[in-house]
Amino acid sequence: WIRCLAAAPDGGILVAATAQLGVCRPGPDGATHFESWLPRLPARLQPPGPVWSVVWHNDAAWFAGSTFVARFRGNDVQVWDFPVPTRATLASVDGRLLLRRNGDALYHWDGRGFARLSTEADLVAPTFAAFAGGDAGGILALTERGHGFRLQGNRLERWQPPVAAEVAQRGLRAML
């Protein structure tokens, strides 16, 4: 299963899938070819299990699996491990990289690793959450259950979006 796609600046399409990750690019014949990056992962991640999410952030491709986040920058690959397997989602919003691990926490990339921002159950328990840039440099989050949050710096506060009741009743599955 393909779990997530993201655009790379060179025109490639980054692919996160079940037990697979890599990039699709046009080949010399014009047909699209998939290049697996699995061989670039450490042996302990072979096979990687579900790779849930991918984003392009700060000149690198970032992939989130159930127990790891991997950053591919040129020929360099770095991996950060998480001990408990769970669905993980990356978001690159307004220059910040966020990692939401279901049932665990919301993290942000601090330049060296992933720092925990919040374990707020209404944000980390739902299966799906969408993130978008807000006013004054903040980041807005909305879960499939209609819970809204505003992240300003490293401070998370509840936010009541106008669509909260509708989303709580009907759900939210995707956001562009």
mmCIF file of C-alpha atoms in Angstrom:
data_model
loop_
_atom_site.group_PDB
_atom_site.id
_atom_site.type_symbol
_atom_site.label_atom_id
_atom_site.label_comp_id
_atom_site.label_asym_id
_atom_site.label_seq_id
_atom_site.Cartn_x
_atom_site.Cartn_y
_atom_site.Cartn_z
ATOM 1 C CA TRP A 1 0.000 0.000 0.000
ATOM 2 C CA ILE A 2 1.165 3.514 -0.748
ATOM 3 C CA ARG A 3 0.739 5.487 2.478
ATOM 4 C CA CYS A 4 1.962 8.946 1.484
ATOM 5 C CA LEU A 5 3.458 10.904 -1.435
ATOM 6 C CA ALA A 6 5.440 14.145 -1.417
ATOM 7 C CA ALA A 7 7.035 16.283 -4.104
ATOM 8 C CA ALA A 8 10.815 16.553 -4.246
ATOM 9 C CA PRO A 9 12.263 19.786 -5.652
ATOM 10 C CA ASP A 10 13.981 17.913 -8.505
ATOM 11 C CA GLY A 11 10.592 16.784 -9.833
ATOM 12 C CA GLY A 12 10.701 13.346 -8.204
ATOM 13 C CA ILE A 13 7.830 11.944 -6.181
ATOM 14 C CA LEU A 14 8.797 10.630 -2.748
ATOM 15 C CA VAL A 15 6.924 7.450 -1.815
ATOM 16 C CA ALA A 16 6.167 6.072 1.659
ATOM 17 C CA ALA A 17 4.551 2.628 1.514
ATOM 18 C CA THR A 18 4.100 -0.641 3.341
ATOM 19 C CA ALA A 19 7.654 -1.940 3.882
ATOM 20 C CA GLN A 20 8.995 0.388 1.190
ATOM 21 C CA LEU A 21 10.301 3.918 0.672
ATOM 22 C CA GLY A 22 12.008 5.746 -2.151
ATOM 23 C CA VAL A 23 11.437 8.037 -5.101
ATOM 24 C CA CYS A 24 9.745 7.883 -8.514
ATOM 25 C CA ARG A 25 11.417 9.741 -11.375
ATOM 26 C CA PRO A 26 11.111 9.776 -15.134
ATOM 27 C CA GLY A 27 13.676 7.472 -16.728
ATOM 28 C CA PRO A 28 15.554 8.021 -19.987
ATOM 29 C CA ASP A 29 12.697 6.337 -21.840
ATOM 30 C CA GLY A 30 10.190 8.812 -20.350
ATOM 31 C CA ALA A 31 8.503 6.155 -18.208
ATOM 32 C CA THR A 32 8.360 6.638 -14.469
ATOM 33 C CA HIS A 33 10.752 4.389 -12.520
ATOM 34 C CA PHE A 34 10.796 3.685 -8.788
ATOM 35 C CA GLU A 35 14.129 3.768 -6.948
ATOM 36 C CA SER A 36 13.947 2.010 -3.580
ATOM 37 C CA TRP A 37 15.959 3.604 -0.791
ATOM 38 C CA LEU A 38 15.534 0.560 1.492
ATOM 39 C CA PRO A 39 19.156 -0.546 0.935
ATOM 40 C CA ARG A 40 20.272 2.779 2.421
ATOM 41 C CA LEU A 41 18.541 2.068 5.755
ATOM 42 C CA PRO A 42 20.434 0.327 8.587
ATOM 43 C CA ALA A 43 20.101 -3.476 8.734
ATOM 44 C CA ARG A 44 18.031 -3.255 11.950
ATOM 45 C CA LEU A 45 15.251 -1.625 9.879
ATOM 46 C CA GLN A 46 15.116 -4.376 7.262
ATOM 47 C CA PRO A 47 12.251 -4.785 6.632
ATOM 48 C CA PRO A 48 11.043 -1.397 7.922
ATOM 49 C CA GLY A 49 7.371 -2.280 8.400
ATOM 50 C CA PRO A 50 4.830 0.386 7.443
ATOM 51 C CA VAL A 51 6.344 3.676 6.331
ATOM 52 C CA TRP A 52 3.481 6.029 7.134
ATOM 53 C CA SER A 53 4.589 9.458 6.025
ATOM 54 C CA VAL A 54 7.057 11.445 3.934
ATOM 55 C CA VAL A 55 7.794 15.169 3.581
ATOM 56 C CA TRP A 56 10.455 17.342 2.000
ATOM 57 C CA HIS A 57 11.905 19.653 4.642
ATOM 58 C CA ASN A 58 15.152 21.678 4.806
ATOM 59 C CA ASP A 59 16.731 20.141 1.697
ATOM 60 C CA ALA A 60 16.032 16.563 2.779
ATOM 61 C CA ALA A 61 13.471 13.777 2.394
ATOM 62 C CA TRP A 62 12.059 12.701 5.777
ATOM 63 C CA PHE A 63 10.253 9.371 6.174
ATOM 64 C CA ALA A 64 8.354 8.221 9.290
ATOM 65 C CA GLY A 65 7.924 4.517 9.966
ATOM 66 C CA SER A 66 6.309 2.868 12.972
ATOM 67 C CA THR A 67 9.572 2.857 14.964
ATOM 68 C CA PHE A 68 11.828 5.364 13.214
ATOM 69 C CA VAL A 69 12.258 8.609 11.320
ATOM 70 C CA ALA A 70 14.851 8.628 8.537
ATOM 71 C CA ARG A 71 16.341 11.696 6.879
ATOM 72 C CA PHE A 72 17.855 11.334 3.402
ATOM 73 C CA ARG A 73 20.016 14.311 2.425
ATOM 74 C CA GLY A 74 22.136 13.590 -0.636
ATOM 75 C CA ASN A 75 24.148 10.460 0.188
ATOM 76 C CA ASP A 76 23.743 10.967 3.942
ATOM 77 C CA VAL A 77 21.096 9.001 5.839
ATOM 78 C CA GLN A 78 20.335 9.578 9.520
ATOM 79 C CA VAL A 79 17.830 7.607 11.595
ATOM 80 C CA TRP A 80 16.092 8.396 14.884
ATOM 81 C CA ASP A 81 14.533 5.421 16.666
ATOM 82 C CA PHE A 82 11.331 5.269 18.702
ATOM 83 C CA PRO A 83 10.863 2.226 20.961
ATOM 84 C CA VAL A 84 7.093 1.716 20.678
ATOM 85 C CA PRO A 85 5.626 1.045 17.213
ATOM 86 C CA THR A 86 2.728 3.276 16.162
ATOM 87 C CA ARG A 87 1.388 5.203 13.190
ATOM 88 C CA ALA A 88 3.483 8.323 12.636
ATOM 89 C CA THR A 89 2.815 11.433 10.569
ATOM 90 C CA LEU A 90 5.243 14.147 9.511
ATOM 91 C CA ALA A 91 4.234 17.702 8.631
ATOM 92 C CA SER A 92 6.413 20.509 7.303
ATOM 93 C CA VAL A 93 4.595 23.741 8.106
ATOM 94 C CA ASP A 94 5.987 27.273 7.978
ATOM 95 C CA GLY A 95 9.592 26.099 8.265
ATOM 96 C CA ARG A 96 8.937 23.666 11.129
ATOM 97 C CA LEU A 97 9.023 19.886 11.018
ATOM 98 C CA LEU A 98 6.412 18.194 13.199
ATOM 99 C CA LEU A 99 6.101 14.497 14.026
ATOM 100 C CA ARG A 100 2.827 13.199 15.434
ATOM 101 C CA ARG A 101 2.994 9.654 16.824
ATOM 102 C CA ASN A 102 -0.471 8.241 17.519
ATOM 103 C CA GLY A 103 -1.014 7.531 21.183
ATOM 104 C CA ASP A 104 2.419 8.945 22.066
ATOM 105 C CA ALA A 105 3.130 12.622 21.485
ATOM 106 C CA LEU A 106 3.551 15.555 19.149
ATOM 107 C CA TYR A 107 7.249 16.290 18.535
ATOM 108 C CA HIS A 108 9.155 18.964 16.659
ATOM 109 C CA TRP A 109 12.564 18.851 15.033
ATOM 110 C CA ASP A 110 14.937 21.029 17.090
ATOM 111 C CA GLY A 111 17.921 20.708 14.748
ATOM 112 C CA ARG A 112 19.431 17.724 16.577
ATOM 113 C CA GLY A 113 16.524 15.423 17.281
ATOM 114 C CA PHE A 114 12.813 15.248 17.955
ATOM 115 C CA ALA A 115 11.752 17.154 21.079
ATOM 116 C CA ARG A 116 8.407 16.368 22.686
ATOM 117 C CA LEU A 117 5.910 19.240 22.492
ATOM 118 C CA SER A 118 2.757 17.672 23.880
ATOM 119 C CA THR A 119 1.095 14.454 24.978
ATOM 120 C CA GLU A 120 -2.374 16.064 24.858
ATOM 121 C CA ALA A 121 -4.685 13.065 24.353
ATOM 122 C CA ASP A 122 -7.164 14.926 22.135
ATOM 123 C CA LEU A 123 -4.298 15.650 19.723
ATOM 124 C CA VAL A 124 -2.289 12.409 19.772
ATOM 125 C CA ALA A 125 -5.067 9.803 20.249
ATOM 126 C CA PRO A 126 -7.114 10.360 17.058
ATOM 127 C CA THR A 127 -5.978 8.536 13.923
ATOM 128 C CA PHE A 128 -5.774 11.676 11.778
ATOM 129 C CA ALA A 129 -4.752 15.306 12.324
ATOM 130 C CA ALA A 130 -4.140 18.035 9.754
ATOM 131 C CA PHE A 131 -1.661 20.886 10.256
ATOM 132 C CA ALA A 132 -1.645 24.253 8.492
ATOM 133 C CA GLY A 133 0.067 27.601 8.867
ATOM 134 C CA GLY A 134 -1.917 30.090 10.898
ATOM 135 C CA ASP A 135 -1.731 33.796 11.515
ATOM 136 C CA ALA A 136 1.201 35.426 13.322
ATOM 137 C CA GLY A 137 3.513 32.490 12.641
ATOM 138 C CA GLY A 138 1.422 29.947 14.519
ATOM 139 C CA ILE A 139 0.471 26.468 13.342
ATOM 140 C CA LEU A 140 -3.103 25.232 13.483
ATOM 141 C CA ALA A 141 -4.064 21.587 13.995
ATOM 142 C CA LEU A 142 -7.443 19.921 13.541
ATOM 143 C CA THR A 143 -8.137 16.267 14.351
ATOM 144 C CA GLU A 144 -10.682 13.933 12.790
ATOM 145 C CA ARG A 145 -12.762 14.358 15.968
ATOM 146 C CA GLY A 146 -12.983 18.149 15.618
ATOM 147 C CA HIS A 147 -10.409 19.046 18.283
ATOM 148 C CA GLY A 148 -8.497 22.176 17.329
ATOM 149 C CA PHE A 149 -5.113 23.361 18.584
ATOM 150 C CA ARG A 150 -2.848 26.319 17.978
ATOM 151 C CA LEU A 151 0.909 25.923 18.272
ATOM 152 C CA GLN A 152 2.702 29.224 18.918
ATOM 153 C CA GLY A 153 6.432 28.674 19.354
ATOM 154 C CA ASN A 154 6.550 25.649 21.652
ATOM 155 C CA ARG A 155 3.253 26.471 23.407
ATOM 156 C CA LEU A 156 0.180 24.438 22.462
ATOM 157 C CA GLU A 157 -3.285 25.742 23.286
ATOM 158 C CA ARG A 158 -6.806 24.632 22.437
ATOM 159 C CA TRP A 159 -8.482 26.409 19.559
ATOM 160 C CA GLN A 160 -12.150 26.254 18.570
ATOM 161 C CA PRO A 161 -12.300 26.335 14.761
ATOM 162 C CA PRO A 162 -15.622 27.336 13.171
ATOM 163 C CA VAL A 163 -15.897 23.867 11.580
ATOM 164 C CA ALA A 164 -15.244 21.893 14.791
ATOM 165 C CA ALA A 165 -18.836 20.686 15.298
ATOM 166 C CA GLU A 166 -19.190 19.659 11.641
ATOM 167 C CA VAL A 167 -15.865 17.799 11.683
ATOM 168 C CA ALA A 168 -16.755 16.097 14.986
ATOM 169 C CA GLN A 169 -19.977 14.839 13.415
ATOM 170 C CA ARG A 170 -18.682 13.881 9.950
ATOM 171 C CA GLY A 171 -14.960 13.306 10.515
ATOM 172 C CA LEU A 172 -11.857 14.466 8.674
ATOM 173 C CA ARG A 173 -9.707 12.173 6.564
ATOM 174 C CA ALA A 174 -7.552 14.366 4.344
ATOM 175 C CA MET A 175 -6.450 17.937 3.892
ATOM 176 C CA LEU A 176 -4.597 19.576 1.026
#
